């Protein structure tokens, strides 16, 4: 596991990074996590705006499965955030079939927008179906208080 950044101000560095990422994806059982917006933006900012790097990487691969992944941090009524992930269905992209970088970039934007909107709606509506707990943190003070109230009164705190 590792990471690398791209210096977008240097065209040679951009080309090297695209080549490097494509070479990594040529190895079996390799995954690459790409942040195609090129900057950190609020999760509900629309429209999503991708840079073309992801499409260029996909064009250089023999075949790759692209999985749109939405990430959302929510605090709800807690002092610590919960992290929600939504992995959309994978889509096989064959590099030889990519002829229009702009069209592929727009397609990837649309797929991720769909996943991000669905995740936002599920989290805001507090629909737990479809989510699995991956990691449990320590209970907050409010969680401890609610547990004490429940134990003393025999019912949940409001």
Short mmCIF file of C-alpha atoms in Angstrom, two decimals:
data_model
loop_
_atom_site.label_atom_id
_atom_site.label_comp_id
_atom_site.label_asym_id
_atom_site.label_seq_id
_atom_site.Cartn_x
_atom_site.Cartn_y
_atom_site.Cartn_z
CA UNK A 1 0.00 0.00 0.00
CA UNK A 2 1.26 3.44 -0.77
CA UNK A 3 0.33 6.75 -2.23
CA UNK A 4 1.60 9.38 -4.60
CA UNK A 5 0.61 12.89 -5.51
CA UNK A 6 0.49 14.66 -8.83
CA UNK A 7 2.01 18.08 -9.41
CA UNK A 8 -0.62 19.46 -11.80
CA UNK A 9 1.51 22.54 -12.48
CA UNK A 10 4.15 20.37 -14.18
CA UNK A 11 2.93 18.64 -17.38
CA UNK A 12 5.83 16.17 -17.25
CA UNK A 13 4.90 15.15 -13.71
CA UNK A 14 1.30 14.66 -14.78
CA UNK A 15 2.41 12.42 -17.66
CA UNK A 16 4.76 10.47 -15.35
CA UNK A 17 1.96 9.98 -12.82
CA UNK A 18 -0.48 8.73 -15.47
CA UNK A 19 2.16 6.33 -16.79
CA UNK A 20 3.04 5.17 -13.25
CA UNK A 21 -0.62 4.57 -12.31
CA UNK A 22 -1.27 2.68 -15.56
CA UNK A 23 1.78 0.48 -14.98
CA UNK A 24 0.62 -0.29 -11.43
CA UNK A 25 -2.80 -1.34 -12.71
CA UNK A 26 -1.18 -3.74 -15.17
CA UNK A 27 -0.03 -5.91 -12.25
CA UNK A 28 -2.47 -8.62 -11.15
CA UNK A 29 -4.63 -8.01 -8.07
CA UNK A 30 -3.74 -4.32 -7.91
CA UNK A 31 -6.10 -1.55 -6.86
CA UNK A 32 -5.66 2.17 -7.25
CA UNK A 33 -7.72 4.72 -5.34
CA UNK A 34 -8.05 7.90 -7.39
CA UNK A 35 -9.43 11.26 -6.26
CA UNK A 36 -10.33 12.62 -9.71
CA UNK A 37 -11.47 16.07 -8.56
CA UNK A 38 -7.90 17.11 -7.86
CA UNK A 39 -8.91 19.05 -4.75
CA UNK A 40 -10.90 18.66 -1.57
CA UNK A 41 -14.43 20.03 -1.95
CA UNK A 42 -17.60 19.78 0.17
CA UNK A 43 -19.36 16.44 -0.42
CA UNK A 44 -22.59 18.07 -1.59
CA UNK A 45 -21.05 20.50 -4.08
CA UNK A 46 -22.55 19.90 -7.49
CA UNK A 47 -21.75 19.43 -10.23
CA UNK A 48 -18.76 17.23 -9.57
CA UNK A 49 -15.86 18.33 -11.70
CA UNK A 50 -13.27 15.72 -12.55
CA UNK A 51 -9.90 16.32 -14.08
CA UNK A 52 -9.23 14.01 -17.06
CA UNK A 53 -6.41 12.07 -15.38
CA UNK A 54 -8.55 9.07 -14.36
CA UNK A 55 -9.82 8.67 -17.94
CA UNK A 56 -6.26 8.91 -19.28
CA UNK A 57 -5.16 6.20 -16.85
CA UNK A 58 -8.06 3.95 -17.84
CA UNK A 59 -7.30 4.49 -21.54
CA UNK A 60 -3.74 3.22 -20.98
CA UNK A 61 -4.86 -0.01 -19.27
CA UNK A 62 -5.68 -3.24 -21.03
CA UNK A 63 -8.77 -3.67 -18.87
CA UNK A 64 -9.74 -2.30 -15.49
CA UNK A 65 -12.78 -2.43 -13.24
CA UNK A 66 -13.79 1.09 -12.21
CA UNK A 67 -15.73 1.24 -8.93
CA UNK A 68 -17.34 4.56 -7.98
CA UNK A 69 -16.82 5.02 -4.24
CA UNK A 70 -18.67 7.65 -2.23
CA UNK A 71 -17.35 8.66 1.19
CA UNK A 72 -19.31 10.65 3.72
CA UNK A 73 -18.52 11.81 7.27
CA UNK A 74 -21.49 12.62 9.51
CA UNK A 75 -21.65 13.60 13.16
CA UNK A 76 -25.42 13.22 13.65
CA UNK A 77 -25.85 13.86 17.36
CA UNK A 78 -22.43 12.57 18.39
CA UNK A 79 -19.14 14.38 19.06
CA UNK A 80 -17.25 11.95 16.83
CA UNK A 81 -18.06 11.36 13.17
CA UNK A 82 -19.32 8.22 11.55
CA UNK A 83 -17.79 7.36 8.19
CA UNK A 84 -20.02 5.92 5.51
CA UNK A 85 -18.77 4.29 2.30
CA UNK A 86 -20.80 3.36 -0.74
CA UNK A 87 -19.14 1.14 -3.33
CA UNK A 88 -21.10 1.27 -6.57
CA UNK A 89 -21.13 -1.58 -9.05
CA UNK A 90 -17.87 -2.13 -10.85
CA UNK A 91 -17.68 -1.41 -14.56
CA UNK A 92 -15.17 -3.06 -16.87
CA UNK A 93 -13.30 -0.44 -18.88
CA UNK A 94 -11.13 -1.65 -21.73
CA UNK A 95 -8.45 0.87 -22.61
CA UNK A 96 -8.55 0.09 -26.33
CA UNK A 97 -12.25 1.02 -26.38
CA UNK A 98 -11.68 4.48 -24.84
CA UNK A 99 -11.69 6.95 -27.73
CA UNK A 100 -13.12 10.05 -26.06
CA UNK A 101 -11.46 11.17 -22.81
CA UNK A 102 -14.05 13.89 -22.23
CA UNK A 103 -16.97 11.47 -22.63
CA UNK A 104 -15.39 8.94 -20.26
CA UNK A 105 -14.66 11.68 -17.71
CA UNK A 106 -18.32 12.81 -17.86
CA UNK A 107 -19.48 9.21 -17.51
CA UNK A 108 -17.30 8.67 -14.42
CA UNK A 109 -18.57 11.96 -12.93
CA UNK A 110 -22.17 10.89 -13.45
CA UNK A 111 -21.61 7.47 -11.86
CA UNK A 112 -19.95 8.96 -8.77
CA UNK A 113 -22.57 11.72 -8.47
CA UNK A 114 -25.27 9.03 -8.44
CA UNK A 115 -23.48 7.10 -5.66
CA UNK A 116 -22.78 10.25 -3.62
CA UNK A 117 -26.41 11.38 -3.83
CA UNK A 118 -27.71 7.92 -2.86
CA UNK A 119 -25.32 7.77 0.11
CA UNK A 120 -26.28 11.28 1.24
CA UNK A 121 -29.98 10.40 1.13
CA UNK A 122 -29.51 7.11 3.03
CA UNK A 123 -27.42 8.78 5.73
CA UNK A 124 -29.68 11.82 6.14
CA UNK A 125 -32.77 9.60 6.31
CA UNK A 126 -30.92 7.29 8.72
CA UNK A 127 -31.72 4.19 6.71
CA UNK A 128 -29.36 1.54 8.14
CA UNK A 129 -30.20 -1.20 5.62
CA UNK A 130 -27.35 -1.85 3.27
CA UNK A 131 -24.71 -0.67 5.76
CA UNK A 132 -22.36 -2.93 7.68
CA UNK A 133 -20.41 -1.89 10.74
CA UNK A 134 -16.72 -2.15 9.91
CA UNK A 135 -15.18 -0.60 13.02
CA UNK A 136 -16.65 0.45 16.35
CA UNK A 137 -15.08 3.34 18.22
CA UNK A 138 -15.27 4.12 21.90
CA UNK A 139 -18.67 5.28 23.17
CA UNK A 140 -19.12 9.02 23.57
CA UNK A 141 -20.11 10.69 26.84
CA UNK A 142 -23.69 10.97 25.60
CA UNK A 143 -23.71 7.22 24.81
CA UNK A 144 -22.44 6.47 28.34
CA UNK A 145 -25.06 8.78 29.84
CA UNK A 146 -27.84 7.07 27.88
CA UNK A 147 -26.60 3.66 29.06
CA UNK A 148 -26.63 4.79 32.72
CA UNK A 149 -30.14 6.27 32.37
CA UNK A 150 -31.35 3.05 30.73
CA UNK A 151 -29.81 0.91 33.46
CA UNK A 152 -31.28 3.04 36.28
CA UNK A 153 -34.73 3.55 34.82
CA UNK A 154 -35.16 0.45 32.73
CA UNK A 155 -35.86 2.51 29.61
CA UNK A 156 -33.87 4.37 26.97
CA UNK A 157 -33.01 8.03 27.41
CA UNK A 158 -34.83 10.42 25.09
#
